[in-house]
Amino acid sequence: MSLRVEDGIFFYVKGNYLKLMLICFSSSLVFLGAGCEQSIEPQAAKASPGFRVRSDFSAPLNADYGWAGTLNENVTVDADQPFRLRFEVERSAQTANAQHYRLESRRNNGAWLPIEAHDFPHPQREIDLDSTHLKNSCTVVKGVPSNMVVIDEAPHSVLRVKTDQKPFLGLFAAPWDVTEMAVQFRLPAENYHEIAFVVGSVDQDNSWLVTFNPNAETLRSSHVVDGIEENLGEAHVVIPAGEWLSVEIEMTPAAMKVNFRDDMVKIETELRGSVPLCGLGVQVPENALVDLRRVALAGEAKTPRVSIVSCPSYLHGAATNDLLTGSSRPFQSGAGISLGEVSPQWGGVDAHSEWEWPLVIRRYADGAVTNNTDDLFEFRLVDTDGRVQNLSHNPVLRLAVPPGHVGGTFVENPGRIGLWQATNGDLYFMMEPAETDNVFMMMKSTDDGRSWQEVDGSRRPQTDDLESVDSRLVGDTIHILHQVTRSARYHAFRTSDPPTQPDTWTISDEVAGSARAIAQTASMVVRSDGTVVAFYLGQEKIHFSVRSTSGTWGPMRSIDAGRQPNQAGPQAVLGNNEVIHLAYYGTDGTIWYRRLLANGTLTPRQAIATGAGTSRAEYGAVLPLVYNSSKDEVVILYRLDNGELWERRVVNNGPPSRAKMVTDMKVVTDAVDSQQAGADAVLNGDSAQVLFIDTVTRSILSTHDSQGWQPPTIQVDNILGSWVRGNVYTRKDGVTVYGYVYDAGSDGGAGMNRFREFVLNDKTGD
């Protein structure tokens, strides 16, 4: 993860994926608290503070609608579906100080745990403070608040910090430990002095600094101990006056990395002392000034069972109205919380307030832990001093997992990852539990896709991060090729079919080939004699290797090692007579086809298409191949850079057929750094079936080639589709369906995988 500054806007960067994050946030306080546990049983009390659950996540903060139940009603909430929880809080004159509040929860009467702020569907911890919020959230340690002035300067306002005879030190509050800070700043020419950014502060005499000295033309990192500064690292750099400059600083408890002006100058320092991941700010000497346009703060992302999320319907700290009817005391506004672990301070006396918290309970969390249907989640508020806030009773919410909900995170570059069907009708699919925990999960459904559970999680492969995965079901075994950056690995999983050791991993983490990949794209076949042929990408070329029947992987061979163009995106399928059909992408925007014969001979390559695009985003332009053994026909489907899907066919090893357009609708590509066309292709009898994601609407549509390619039909609407993978199979009731799993809008996060099917041939009336 990194933070970048472009044209005055901060972006969260993962690979080539950019997402604008703007979350307004007010001051916070981090503290520890303890309190006695309360019964989850409702205790009736007249005129006692209450709670209410809001299911309409988009409702305005003070709207009196969108509730899931009445006052103090325990309701059911869906996994991976954000909701809001509104509390009444009373404070009496006996409470000495104004208070902040934080939220705790426990699952199934377990231990009480503080609820952390991690967004959904991306579990991010990021805030982007503009000039106004910088000023409002800044704690002045040295100097006075009047040293800070917001200046209108189109298109963005600016926070100017200007000193006189005394220096200034201001710290920006964050609701969690900060591991990255990105700043856009300017040193005006008329007052060109040294300034520093504080990246960890114990107190005003003990801190870590990143200092810019334009007169000495130096950038340095340093450690201040009892007021004495020790230089840790320094670089010569010209620091222009009057220009907006950017610096990104990454901190760990033992190291600090500084990146000035987008890699122009870098400093990396190992630290002898542990840097506190809090107390970040700006330090300005006397008679100097600095302009700040944006400060972005990021913390370590996690995916816990339950977390506080951001809510787009209101700003963090927005004032609440009196909506609930539990307390009879006079009302003083509380606030709506958004991606904050601690509330703003409230000092009402003999009064009550209301606080609304946006939450999500996930299906799968870090550690591949699972929340299940009928799990109970109890919530309570705790104040600064550790006192549990009294309610008529704590909210106890029951979890539901809707039919067809899978959850988790999609494989980043999926080949055929399911659905695979055992002979008894059980379905299998592969995925990760969370964006922040990339372990390999084999998911199983015994009820035609309505519910899903991981199987044999204790023995899953040790190779994590599902960057590219392809698989084939042969008999009772799912054979899997799994490419990560430095190698391609082979796994195998037994379905529920074998009489002994069903639903277990049988082979894990075999090295099929060691090639450092420029991008992960892999494909495989399993021949009738049990040999496995793996195709995977290196820095420039596609490589392949063969696993013998004895379980030994042979040497790695390369395709077109001395010829241009470079290659990517292999797709392989086994044909008649043990012939492997292979189609792949050329980095000059071409598509190629060839065959690998049973004796290991590669046939000459044949050009299939041009115009597939030349960026890395198009590496996966070729869809999974469709093979019809009755016709000895392979269907090669591919996406051009104009978004159209096309196909060509090879029958009986003849020349490729004339190109035909599958759809003129624009098909999404490289959704969330996937480098693939957002489409899936399977065989139904003699017909090719295609699912694809429309670029404009991000909906999923289907088409087939029975009597020519048909006009597309919408299958799933109103989603931000990114991935789809499935298969044709016959359900236990005899109905043939195209079952598939798709990402319904996580945009690369977690929790949005869904199962769906559409009927191809209904034989229930036969």
PDB file of C-alpha atoms in Angstrom, residues 194 209-222 231-239 247 257-261 263-269:
ATOM      1  CA  GLU A 194      13.584  25.225   7.540  1.00  0.00           C
ATOM      2  CA  LEU A 209      11.435  14.448  12.420  1.00  0.00           C
ATOM      3  CA  VAL A 210      11.723  14.778   8.651  1.00  0.00           C
ATOM      4  CA  THR A 211      13.240  18.212   8.052  1.00  0.00           C
ATOM      5  CA  PHE A 212      13.508  20.312   4.877  1.00  0.00           C
ATOM      6  CA  ASN A 213      16.219  22.992   4.846  1.00  0.00           C
ATOM      7  CA  PRO A 214      15.996  24.970   1.568  1.00  0.00           C
ATOM      8  CA  ASN A 215      18.986  27.172   2.382  1.00  0.00           C
ATOM      9  CA  ALA A 216      21.317  24.229   3.027  1.00  0.00           C
ATOM     10  CA  GLU A 217      19.533  22.212   0.313  1.00  0.00           C
ATOM     11  CA  THR A 218      19.164  19.197   2.566  1.00  0.00           C
ATOM     12  CA  LEU A 219      16.489  16.698   3.501  1.00  0.00           C
ATOM     13  CA  ARG A 220      17.184  14.808   6.728  1.00  0.00           C
ATOM     14  CA  SER A 221      15.581  12.407   9.130  1.00  0.00           C
ATOM     15  CA  SER A 222      16.415  12.752  12.819  1.00  0.00           C
ATOM     16  CA  ASN A 231      20.869  13.132  12.522  1.00  0.00           C
ATOM     17  CA  LEU A 232      19.836   9.685  11.211  1.00  0.00           C
ATOM     18  CA  GLY A 233      20.050  10.220   7.455  1.00  0.00           C
ATOM     19  CA  GLU A 234      20.541  13.122   5.053  1.00  0.00           C
ATOM     20  CA  ALA A 235      20.350  13.793   1.318  1.00  0.00           C
ATOM     21  CA  HIS A 236      21.209  16.792  -0.846  1.00  0.00           C
ATOM     22  CA  VAL A 237      18.162  18.155  -2.643  1.00  0.00           C
ATOM     23  CA  VAL A 238      16.984  21.385  -4.197  1.00  0.00           C
ATOM     24  CA  ILE A 239      13.782  22.509  -2.479  1.00  0.00           C
ATOM     25  CA  VAL A 247       6.551  13.954   0.506  1.00  0.00           C
ATOM     26  CA  LYS A 257      11.266   5.664   4.659  1.00  0.00           C
ATOM     27  CA  VAL A 258      11.044   9.133   3.091  1.00  0.00           C
ATOM     28  CA  ASN A 259      10.104   9.661  -0.557  1.00  0.00           C
ATOM     29  CA  PHE A 260      10.334  13.269  -1.777  1.00  0.00           C
ATOM     30  CA  ARG A 261       8.781  14.448  -5.052  1.00  0.00           C
ATOM     31  CA  ASP A 263      11.083   9.171  -6.071  1.00  0.00           C
ATOM     32  CA  MET A 264      13.315  12.175  -6.795  1.00  0.00           C
ATOM     33  CA  VAL A 265      14.982  11.660  -3.399  1.00  0.00           C
ATOM     34  CA  LYS A 266      14.640   8.712  -1.027  1.00  0.00           C
ATOM     35  CA  ILE A 267      15.946   8.179   2.491  1.00  0.00           C
ATOM     36  CA  GLU A 268      15.561   4.904   4.354  1.00  0.00           C
ATOM     37  CA  THR A 269      16.610   4.795   7.992  1.00  0.00           C
TER      38      THR A 269
END
